[in-house]
XYZ file of C-alpha atoms in Angstrom:
692
model
C -4.671 26.787 13.740
C -7.667 24.580 12.992
C -9.265 27.571 11.241
C -6.092 27.946 9.150
C -6.217 24.257 8.175
C -9.843 24.527 7.060
C -9.150 27.699 5.112
C -6.281 26.051 3.248
C -8.512 23.100 2.396
C -11.348 25.271 1.068
C -8.883 27.251 -1.026
C -7.821 24.056 -2.817
C -11.249 22.623 -3.605
C -11.990 24.681 -6.770
C -8.753 23.482 -8.361
C -8.983 19.803 -7.476
C -11.729 18.824 -9.880
C -9.135 18.042 -12.539
C -6.299 16.016 -11.141
C -4.818 12.511 -11.264
C -1.176 12.770 -12.229
C 1.272 10.425 -10.447
C 3.534 13.078 -8.955
C 2.551 16.390 -10.453
C 5.106 18.163 -8.293
C 7.896 16.461 -10.172
C 6.501 16.604 -13.720
C 8.911 18.115 -16.263
C 7.856 20.135 -19.276
C 7.700 16.940 -21.349
C 6.402 13.548 -20.180
C 9.069 11.118 -18.989
C 9.216 7.618 -20.446
C 9.610 5.107 -17.632
C 8.560 1.539 -17.033
C 5.625 1.832 -14.648
C 4.159 -1.149 -12.814
C 1.505 -2.626 -15.063
C 3.143 -1.600 -18.360
C 5.356 -3.878 -20.439
C 7.867 -1.312 -21.708
C 9.033 2.269 -21.036
C 6.386 4.786 -22.028
C 5.112 8.265 -21.252
C 2.218 8.849 -18.875
C -0.018 9.679 -21.843
C -0.096 5.940 -22.749
C -0.704 4.670 -19.210
C -4.334 3.608 -19.099
C -4.526 2.867 -15.361
C -4.823 5.285 -12.431
C -1.275 5.094 -11.071
C 0.783 7.020 -8.540
C 4.577 6.951 -8.715
C 6.470 8.038 -5.591
C 10.188 8.734 -5.899
C 12.714 9.227 -3.102
C 11.840 12.875 -2.435
C 8.114 12.194 -2.076
C 8.752 9.099 0.046
C 10.969 11.065 2.420
C 8.289 13.731 2.781
C 5.637 11.134 3.715
C 7.922 8.545 5.297
C 6.753 6.779 8.478
C 7.430 3.543 10.333
C 5.563 1.468 7.728
C 4.561 1.412 4.077
C 0.958 2.021 5.096
C 1.916 5.271 6.848
C 4.092 6.381 3.920
C 1.241 5.988 1.408
C -1.757 6.948 3.573
C -2.150 10.455 2.090
C -1.908 9.502 -1.573
C -5.054 9.795 -3.725
C -7.385 6.859 -3.155
C -5.055 5.275 -0.585
C -5.537 5.076 3.165
C -4.160 2.835 5.895
C -5.337 -0.044 8.089
C -3.353 1.559 10.948
C -2.979 -1.082 13.640
C -0.362 1.118 15.274
C 2.546 2.845 13.515
C 4.289 -0.371 12.400
C 1.397 -2.678 11.446
C -0.102 -0.370 8.852
C -1.052 -1.778 5.450
C -2.314 0.225 2.428
C -6.054 0.303 1.721
C -7.058 1.257 -1.838
C -10.561 2.560 -2.555
C -11.881 0.873 0.579
C -10.212 -2.467 -0.275
C -7.443 -4.023 1.802
C -5.888 -7.247 3.021
C -6.598 -10.086 0.551
C -7.766 -7.667 -2.191
C -4.619 -5.500 -2.363
C -1.399 -7.182 -3.401
C 1.936 -5.810 -2.136
C 4.902 -6.663 -4.349
C 8.661 -6.259 -4.115
C 10.189 -5.518 -7.527
C 7.084 -6.997 -9.160
C 7.193 -10.258 -7.178
C 5.479 -11.672 -4.082
C 6.378 -9.872 -0.836
C 6.010 -13.128 1.095
C 4.831 -11.900 4.526
C 1.493 -12.502 6.327
C 0.293 -8.885 6.461
C -2.870 -9.800 4.526
C -3.892 -12.376 7.149
C -4.505 -10.007 10.061
C -4.378 -6.252 10.653
C -1.787 -6.556 13.425
C 0.751 -8.148 11.062
C 3.317 -5.768 9.539
C 4.579 -5.603 5.964
C 8.124 -7.014 6.008
C 9.713 -4.026 4.258
C 10.933 -0.543 5.220
C 10.964 2.619 3.096
C 14.439 3.697 4.291
C 16.138 1.892 1.397
C 13.281 2.051 -1.105
C 13.980 3.655 -4.485
C 10.390 4.021 -5.667
C 6.836 2.860 -4.939
C 4.190 2.445 -7.637
C 0.509 2.317 -6.689
C -2.055 0.892 -9.117
C -5.575 1.748 -8.017
C -8.442 -0.473 -9.106
C -8.467 -4.049 -10.449
C -4.993 -5.198 -11.573
C -5.693 -8.910 -11.803
C -4.523 -9.500 -15.385
C -0.797 -9.251 -14.663
C -0.689 -9.858 -10.914
C -3.428 -12.317 -10.019
C -6.788 -12.479 -8.296
C -5.404 -11.086 -5.028
C -4.961 -7.755 -6.875
C -8.703 -7.275 -7.431
C -8.518 -3.991 -5.481
C -5.078 -2.750 -6.507
C -1.310 -3.215 -6.346
C 1.513 -1.612 -4.373
C 4.932 -2.347 -5.883
C 8.026 -1.521 -3.792
C 11.122 -1.048 -5.985
C 14.589 -1.048 -4.416
C 16.985 -1.295 -7.394
C 18.822 -4.259 -5.907
C 19.085 -5.995 -9.298
C 20.497 -3.456 -11.736
C 18.956 -3.559 -15.198
C 21.557 -1.151 -16.615
C 25.276 -0.822 -15.933
C 26.085 1.350 -12.904
C 29.080 2.776 -14.770
C 31.066 3.568 -11.592
C 33.228 1.594 -9.216
C 31.331 2.993 -6.235
C 28.230 5.143 -5.788
C 25.371 5.316 -3.332
C 23.771 7.236 -0.498
C 23.797 7.433 3.306
C 20.700 8.582 5.167
C 20.317 9.390 8.863
C 17.230 10.769 10.597
C 16.240 11.618 14.154
C 12.828 12.322 15.655
C 12.098 14.588 18.591
C 12.234 13.341 22.177
C 8.484 12.732 22.262
C 8.739 9.971 19.649
C 12.319 8.906 20.097
C 12.737 7.717 16.525
C 16.235 7.065 15.264
C 16.864 5.572 11.859
C 19.434 5.246 9.173
C 19.931 3.591 5.832
C 22.744 3.024 3.381
C 22.825 2.035 -0.294
C 26.113 1.144 -1.969
C 26.392 0.202 -5.637
C 29.152 -0.293 -8.132
C 30.428 -2.066 -11.199
C 33.348 -4.476 -11.439
C 33.944 -5.527 -15.013
C 30.708 -6.986 -16.341
C 29.125 -7.351 -12.892
C 26.985 -4.752 -11.140
C 26.580 -5.081 -7.383
C 24.249 -3.620 -4.766
C 24.381 -3.671 -0.950
C 21.873 -1.860 1.250
C 20.763 -1.890 4.857
C 18.726 0.008 7.407
C 18.085 0.222 11.129
C 15.145 1.982 12.785
C 14.223 2.288 16.478
C 11.115 4.020 17.861
C 9.701 4.655 21.322
C 6.035 4.578 22.283
C 4.022 6.939 20.147
C 3.283 10.418 21.487
C -0.440 11.252 21.204
C -2.394 14.431 21.994
C -4.427 13.030 24.901
C -5.897 9.685 25.908
C -5.649 6.573 23.764
C -9.370 5.801 24.058
C -11.825 8.120 22.348
C -14.634 9.882 24.215
C -17.178 7.894 22.166
C -15.540 4.662 23.197
C -15.671 5.632 26.876
C -19.321 6.582 26.583
C -20.059 3.221 24.936
C -18.494 1.497 27.921
C -20.261 3.854 30.367
C -16.881 5.333 31.263
C -17.723 8.941 30.528
C -15.149 10.398 32.933
C -12.200 11.188 30.667
C -9.856 10.976 33.645
C -10.775 7.429 34.572
C -7.843 6.192 32.542
C -4.507 5.922 34.258
C -2.876 9.370 34.048
C 0.472 7.710 33.382
C -0.747 6.691 29.917
C -2.021 10.131 28.946
C -0.105 11.518 25.972
C 1.414 8.158 25.121
C 0.181 5.129 23.188
C 1.525 2.208 25.155
C 3.252 -0.764 23.574
C 3.977 0.923 20.233
C 7.778 0.944 20.412
C 9.655 -0.968 17.737
C 13.035 -2.000 16.413
C 13.596 -3.040 12.813
C 16.625 -3.778 10.671
C 17.382 -5.332 7.326
C 20.092 -5.939 4.752
C 19.946 -6.740 1.047
C 22.598 -7.687 -1.479
C 22.255 -8.121 -5.206
C 24.386 -8.759 -8.267
C 23.574 -8.592 -11.967
C 25.193 -8.859 -15.357
C 24.055 -6.486 -18.095
C 24.857 -6.867 -21.785
C 23.467 -5.453 -25.017
C 20.847 -8.215 -25.228
C 19.507 -8.085 -21.689
C 20.347 -8.616 -18.047
C 20.149 -11.288 -15.352
C 20.522 -10.878 -11.603
C 20.105 -12.354 -8.135
C 19.359 -10.694 -4.771
C 18.883 -11.830 -1.178
C 17.246 -9.942 1.691
C 17.118 -10.487 5.457
C 14.565 -8.564 7.559
C 14.077 -8.494 11.334
C 11.438 -6.595 13.288
C 10.160 -6.546 16.849
C 7.193 -4.310 17.619
C 4.372 -3.867 20.078
C 0.689 -4.174 19.216
C -1.404 -1.391 20.829
C -4.697 -2.201 22.510
C -3.568 -5.520 23.944
C -5.041 -8.970 23.406
C -7.806 -10.464 25.519
C -7.924 -14.162 26.274
C -11.015 -16.085 25.279
C -12.032 -16.884 28.839
C -12.301 -13.180 29.663
C -15.542 -11.287 29.141
C -15.712 -8.731 26.336
C -18.148 -5.827 26.576
C -18.141 -5.188 22.834
C -16.025 -7.202 20.385
C -15.528 -4.359 17.916
C -15.185 -1.424 20.281
C -12.908 -3.080 22.776
C -12.964 -4.783 26.157
C -12.860 -3.790 29.774
C -11.097 -6.783 31.384
C -7.359 -6.947 31.838
C -5.606 -6.812 28.504
C -2.187 -8.269 27.924
C 0.449 -6.506 25.855
C 1.495 -8.485 22.829
C 4.675 -8.096 20.797
C 5.431 -9.558 17.393
C 8.932 -10.740 16.534
C 9.335 -11.421 12.811
C 12.125 -12.595 10.563
C 12.188 -13.060 6.805
C 14.753 -14.342 4.357
C 13.934 -13.755 0.718
C 15.727 -14.622 -2.508
C 14.733 -13.142 -5.867
C 16.041 -13.453 -9.391
C 15.007 -11.404 -12.416
C 16.178 -11.047 -15.984
C 15.364 -10.164 -19.550
C 16.631 -11.463 -22.871
C 16.072 -9.260 -25.932
C 15.151 -11.396 -28.929
C 16.413 -10.858 -32.461
C 13.072 -11.540 -34.052
C 10.811 -9.374 -36.252
C 7.836 -10.054 -33.966
C 9.025 -11.046 -30.483
C 10.831 -8.364 -28.459
C 11.976 -9.991 -25.238
C 11.642 -12.813 -22.775
C 11.321 -11.571 -19.182
C 11.418 -13.750 -16.066
C 11.228 -13.346 -12.327
C 11.385 -15.766 -9.411
C 11.092 -15.148 -5.673
C 11.281 -17.459 -2.655
C 10.453 -16.258 0.849
C 10.970 -17.974 4.195
C 8.970 -15.982 6.748
C 8.111 -16.572 10.373
C 6.838 -14.556 13.269
C 5.889 -15.284 16.837
C 3.392 -13.369 18.952
C 4.876 -12.897 22.404
C 2.774 -12.539 25.549
C 5.506 -11.521 27.954
C 8.142 -14.208 27.580
C 5.659 -16.802 26.355
C 4.984 -17.573 22.694
C 1.240 -17.399 22.101
C 0.999 -17.994 18.355
C 3.448 -18.781 15.585
C 3.113 -18.131 11.855
C 5.444 -19.747 9.322
C 5.041 -19.023 5.629
C 7.055 -20.294 2.702
C 6.060 -18.572 -0.525
C 7.308 -19.166 -4.050
C 6.449 -17.238 -7.211
C 7.759 -17.450 -10.740
C 6.718 -15.386 -13.771
C 7.561 -15.667 -17.454
C 6.551 -13.011 -19.973
C 7.092 -13.040 -23.743
C 6.654 -9.562 -25.231
C 6.124 -8.658 -28.875
C 5.748 -5.643 -31.147
C 4.512 -5.512 -34.731
C 4.789 -2.533 -37.126
C 4.502 0.045 -34.326
C 0.805 -0.854 -34.124
C 0.467 -3.905 -31.916
C 2.446 -4.341 -28.716
C 1.789 -6.774 -25.915
C 2.813 -9.836 -23.993
C 1.826 -13.387 -23.158
C 2.792 -14.825 -19.815
C 2.490 -17.501 -17.225
C 2.677 -17.266 -13.449
C 2.949 -19.884 -10.725
C 2.524 -19.301 -6.991
C 2.805 -21.754 -4.130
C 2.090 -20.626 -0.591
C 2.553 -22.871 2.440
C 1.220 -21.228 5.627
C 1.687 -22.955 8.977
C -0.075 -21.688 12.101
C 0.375 -22.955 15.637
C -0.907 -21.786 18.997
C -4.049 -21.126 21.014
C -4.776 -17.949 19.029
C -4.313 -19.452 15.548
C -7.825 -18.910 14.182
C -6.869 -20.068 10.656
C -5.671 -23.643 10.009
C -2.392 -24.378 8.251
C -3.093 -24.268 4.516
C -1.149 -24.760 1.286
C -2.347 -22.721 -1.695
C -1.252 -23.251 -5.307
C -2.217 -20.882 -8.137
C -0.945 -21.417 -11.703
C -2.119 -18.870 -14.277
C -1.921 -17.837 -17.947
C -2.458 -14.254 -19.125
C -2.071 -11.867 -22.057
C -2.208 -8.089 -22.520
C -2.220 -6.137 -25.797
C -1.961 -2.488 -26.940
C -3.324 -1.793 -30.431
C -2.737 1.668 -31.939
C -5.907 2.495 -33.835
C -4.495 5.933 -34.725
C -1.363 7.832 -33.797
C -3.065 9.147 -30.660
C -5.694 6.467 -29.965
C -4.788 3.156 -28.297
C -7.007 0.174 -27.559
C -5.862 -1.960 -24.624
C -7.266 -5.401 -23.838
C -6.276 -8.592 -22.086
C -7.370 -11.704 -20.242
C -6.263 -14.122 -17.531
C -7.068 -17.679 -16.466
C -6.062 -18.759 -12.967
C -6.621 -21.954 -11.013
C -6.585 -21.715 -7.209
C -6.231 -24.844 -5.112
C -6.347 -24.717 -1.278
C -5.311 -27.730 0.802
C -5.885 -27.262 4.557
C -4.880 -29.484 7.439
C -7.210 -30.867 10.165
C -9.091 -33.080 7.674
C -10.820 -30.055 6.187
C -11.931 -30.363 2.545
C -9.700 -29.210 -0.281
C -11.150 -26.425 -2.429
C -10.507 -25.620 -6.111
C -11.527 -22.551 -8.109
C -11.243 -21.661 -11.786
C -10.931 -17.893 -12.223
C -11.327 -15.741 -15.331
C -10.549 -12.032 -15.610
C -10.536 -9.642 -18.562
C -10.320 -5.923 -19.258
C -10.484 -3.498 -22.132
C -9.980 0.232 -22.487
C -9.298 3.150 -24.801
C -6.617 5.827 -24.351
C -6.669 9.109 -26.265
C -3.971 11.795 -26.079
C -3.436 15.041 -27.948
C -0.681 15.468 -30.532
C 1.454 17.473 -28.100
C 0.837 14.842 -25.383
C -0.420 17.618 -23.154
C -3.787 16.015 -22.409
C -4.877 12.397 -22.185
C -8.102 10.552 -21.426
C -8.828 6.878 -20.779
C -11.868 4.721 -20.131
C -11.550 1.188 -18.721
C -13.924 -1.745 -18.307
C -12.882 -4.794 -16.290
C -14.240 -8.109 -15.088
C -12.312 -9.813 -12.277
C -12.652 -12.928 -10.174
C -11.012 -13.776 -6.839
C -10.992 -17.073 -4.978
C -11.796 -17.140 -1.254
C -8.661 -17.432 0.848
C -7.995 -19.766 3.779
C -9.410 -17.320 6.340
C -12.679 -16.874 4.459
C -13.096 -20.619 3.960
C -11.716 -22.233 7.098
C -11.457 -19.691 9.942
C -12.881 -20.993 13.212
C -11.662 -19.220 16.302
C -11.185 -16.007 18.193
C -9.409 -13.394 16.107
C -7.997 -11.463 19.025
C -6.570 -8.596 16.988
C -10.098 -7.584 15.936
C -11.858 -8.950 19.047
C -14.176 -11.161 17.004
C -14.830 -14.871 16.695
C -14.417 -15.531 12.970
C -16.118 -18.429 11.235
C -15.379 -19.271 7.619
C -17.734 -20.862 5.127
C -16.493 -23.771 3.035
C -19.377 -23.262 0.609
C -18.209 -19.850 -0.608
C -17.818 -19.342 -4.353
C -15.415 -17.024 -6.141
C -15.848 -13.269 -5.893
C -16.858 -11.524 -9.138
C -16.374 -7.834 -9.852
C -17.306 -5.435 -12.666
C -15.320 -2.200 -12.786
C -15.443 1.026 -14.803
C -13.059 3.993 -14.735
C -12.780 7.351 -16.460
C -9.350 9.019 -16.257
C -8.542 12.570 -17.378
C -5.019 14.009 -17.227
C -3.199 17.235 -18.031
C 0.458 16.298 -18.242
C 2.397 19.482 -19.014
C 2.198 23.244 -18.622
C 1.820 25.529 -15.628
C -1.273 23.563 -14.550
C -0.897 19.794 -14.177
C -3.139 17.156 -12.678
C -6.015 14.831 -13.312
C -9.275 13.266 -12.243
C -10.425 9.667 -11.944
C -14.047 8.562 -11.540
C -14.584 4.889 -10.678
C -17.349 2.407 -9.994
C -16.870 -1.208 -8.942
C -19.745 -3.627 -8.422
C -19.149 -6.961 -6.690
C -21.692 -9.633 -7.588
C -20.521 -12.056 -4.874
C -18.610 -9.853 -2.403
C -17.095 -11.853 0.457
C -18.285 -9.930 3.485
C -17.476 -10.422 7.162
C -20.490 -9.544 9.308
C -22.038 -10.486 12.689
C -24.509 -13.378 12.662
C -26.175 -12.687 16.035
C -24.368 -15.427 17.954
C -21.679 -15.279 20.654
C -18.920 -17.724 21.464
C -16.194 -17.575 24.110
C -17.504 -14.112 25.082
C -17.006 -12.757 21.546
C -19.603 -11.896 18.936
C -19.408 -14.385 16.081
C -18.638 -12.888 12.678
C -19.195 -15.065 9.649
C -18.391 -14.745 5.952
C -21.250 -14.485 3.507
C -21.631 -13.293 -0.081
C -23.494 -10.114 -0.933
C -23.901 -7.632 -3.768
C -21.706 -4.618 -2.987
C -20.790 -1.388 -4.722
C -17.857 0.975 -4.386
C -17.732 4.272 -6.229
C -15.935 7.560 -5.904
C -13.292 9.882 -7.274
C -9.610 10.749 -6.908
C -8.088 14.045 -7.934
C -4.865 16.017 -7.750
C -3.647 19.288 -9.200
C -0.596 21.526 -9.166
C -0.570 25.147 -10.316
C 2.646 27.136 -10.802
C 2.115 30.580 -9.275
C 5.509 32.223 -9.740
C 8.307 30.741 -11.853
C 11.410 32.862 -12.388
C 14.741 31.224 -13.186
C 15.513 28.650 -10.485
C 12.660 29.955 -8.318
C 9.236 28.285 -8.400
C 6.236 28.807 -6.108
C 3.352 26.409 -6.700
C 0.002 25.492 -5.181
C -1.096 21.867 -5.014
C -4.221 20.134 -3.794
C -6.514 17.177 -4.174
C -9.654 15.414 -3.026
C -10.607 11.745 -2.856
C -13.845 10.024 -1.908
C -15.089 6.442 -1.786
C -18.532 5.113 -0.901
C -19.125 1.467 -0.042
C -22.620 -0.049 0.155
C -24.069 -3.461 0.865
C -26.661 -3.522 -1.918
C -28.200 -6.754 -0.619
C -29.589 -5.118 2.519
C -28.861 -1.398 1.855
C -26.426 -1.188 4.805
C -23.146 0.694 4.816
C -19.976 -1.370 4.567
C -17.540 -1.140 7.496
C -14.296 0.841 7.696
C -14.738 2.937 4.544
C -12.466 5.959 4.119
C -14.366 9.275 4.452
C -14.009 12.318 2.211
C -10.449 13.676 2.332
C -8.754 16.775 0.999
C -5.187 18.063 0.785
C -3.729 21.417 -0.176
C -0.382 23.093 0.187
C 2.233 25.512 -1.073
C 5.694 24.549 -2.326
C 8.634 26.815 -2.929
C 11.868 25.813 -4.673
C 14.939 27.925 -5.201
C 18.239 26.424 -6.274
C 19.077 23.919 -3.502
C 16.176 24.938 -1.232
C 12.891 23.007 -1.259
C 10.086 23.855 1.201
C 6.408 23.024 1.652
C 3.472 23.632 3.970
C 0.319 21.580 3.631
C -3.015 20.898 5.270
C -4.770 17.528 5.220
C -8.486 17.454 6.005
C -10.456 14.258 6.746
C -14.234 14.550 7.084
C -16.397 12.878 9.691
C -17.488 9.344 8.861
C -20.970 8.574 10.150
C -22.001 6.115 7.437
C -21.125 3.095 9.541
C -21.893 -0.593 9.757
C -23.146 -2.566 12.759
C -20.773 -2.550 15.777
C -18.951 0.459 14.318
C -18.787 3.919 15.894
C -18.650 7.143 13.839
C -15.290 8.900 13.538
C -14.820 12.640 14.016
C -13.263 14.864 11.375
C -9.753 16.216 11.789
C -7.182 18.471 10.119
C -3.415 17.997 10.095
C -0.906 20.765 9.412
C 2.504 19.621 8.123
C 5.556 21.455 6.866
C 9.114 20.714 5.876
C 12.244 21.962 4.181
C 15.398 20.532 2.620
C 18.599 22.228 1.512
C 21.562 20.948 -0.478
C 24.634 22.372 1.213
C 27.075 20.813 -1.228
C 26.452 19.794 -4.807
C 28.439 18.777 -7.832
C 27.891 16.350 -10.689
C 28.716 13.263 -8.631
C 27.897 14.110 -5.022
C 25.623 16.136 -2.767
C 24.831 16.592 0.910
C 21.255 17.426 1.826
C 19.818 18.511 5.180
C 16.085 18.226 5.804
C 13.583 18.921 8.584
C 9.859 18.310 8.812
C 7.052 18.724 11.309
C 3.813 16.742 11.300
C 0.477 17.415 13.003
C 1.801 20.771 14.169
C -1.510 21.674 15.858
C -1.317 18.450 17.935
C -4.848 17.455 16.946
C -6.459 14.158 17.894
C -6.871 12.146 14.693
C -8.315 8.659 14.281
C -8.263 6.521 11.130
C -11.745 5.201 10.395
C -10.331 2.226 8.445
C -8.682 0.857 11.587
C -10.149 -1.752 13.920
C -8.283 0.155 16.665
C -9.483 3.639 15.751
C -11.105 4.209 19.171
C -8.081 2.860 21.035
C -5.130 4.088 18.955
C -5.050 7.638 17.538
C -2.448 8.921 15.109
C 0.784 10.480 16.264
C 0.607 13.925 17.865
C 2.926 16.823 17.111
C 6.308 15.544 15.961
C 9.526 16.902 14.448
C 12.156 15.104 12.416
C 15.559 16.076 11.062
C 17.948 14.208 8.839
C 20.932 14.242 6.555
C 21.336 12.452 3.230
C 24.645 12.122 1.415
C 24.782 11.079 -2.236
C 28.133 10.103 -3.733
């Protein structure tokens, strides 16, 4: 089967030099006008100047996992931090954590997933309507923490248009095979009563320990520890990744009023999750053989129990003015906490209260100039407590002003430009000094599209700044998730980045797809690297500033092979690549995604939808200090869905899917746990979705 996977991959390569369409599998004959994250109004893809991927319900269900990171890990330019199946955060073009901002309906998510790799994103895809991914710097609209990209999770809880029915919605139930023991379900109910639209949704998901092809530890890891006998590990753990079971649930309710001049709404969400962290934690007094590759002393299983309550409000007022179009606003408040449990004892506690408000005034003049001016205010109060709290409690406040403009130079040529000023103020406890940063970002670009809107091309130039966060400035302790002793530097300055992108798209026809080429140079990249010292049996890693470069490409394509009536057979594929270098000393940067490829066949006929695909990930041997190479792997996946009942208002759909059908050992190079926690082995899932 491995030969079959490689053959499928090679077959796709000649086609994939032209791709970059959000979801080419779902592209109609004419471009759809939708409001995509990063744009101010509904528009076709031909006017979108950023590399963006839009995942609807069907694509999310195909890629759905126990976390947002898993669900997005095979999208172009996107990989995963993979600290087990639950704590898995998106990585975009080699950037993660504090450089990739995760939003909920365009507003702050409010969790602590950017603080440490073992912290989960407080959201599940079971009740998600859509996810937008913006690759590359998106600081103008969303702030300095989006210097690497944005992931926006959209759930439709605040309706912007009338539902038009007393009751509608969907019920979703899915079951995994006995080896993974996953059971999950979600429900979305919506309706309209008079002038009010309401939304109620909820989900529940339970998983057992992950089934893996062999041993949790890689052969390279054993050799590093002089444990070359593959059977030295307890046989009871073979085929299973211990302490990866989880239970998560959540509910959300929203209400909105829609009228001819706008809408206004309010929503509240409650999320609960309890999950195990694979690999264990090691106490500081124990001796570590290698802080990056793992430890040989007794490790203690750690579980994280998190809860979040979040309130959001959004609205828009359409203005009766010859110049100004609308006034849009959004506000979110999150009360988050989690405890890290060592048995029955609480080891560390994180409490975060986050507030964000945005105001955007949009305008349009003579069909030529369209844009918006806005302000944003964020306040983040993070409290940490416990022996393993390596970052002090810190309050961060960031007010900002920004503008973005689209100027039509010709009917099919658009100039986009904008700027942002942001002030970041960090106030830590423990008598540490307060830090303030003034940040400026700007971008400009040109978009050209043909008269038939069949082809489009864009070139972007950007300059972005990001302030150091509390970890980079004030960390001073053992970071047990990564087995390092992290030391911040209070003398760090802001991070500066210059970015360029070239985007080519073919939007319609029997061949659809695109290509993006990118280059991003950091003048003051905040880099975590070993400094040659040890403390409490861990190697000390400190933050310094270097010159760094990231460059690469992202591509996708879909080719219709046979299209007769309701029957359509198509071939799809893609390739992405990113290279990260420390220009200061010519070293490779750590945890950079290797070359990846994807190809597959899809067949649709009436209510039947099937696919078979191969995902190939190349070996990564361009590694940093304390980092082992990662072997290549191929995954073979397939699935099918069938609508057994359909009419204008209701449908019942059955679906099945199998992942990693060859049961191959696969390890994610981006992960700190790659040599201790492989991806899931062969697994099967079945489910039923009812729309009414």
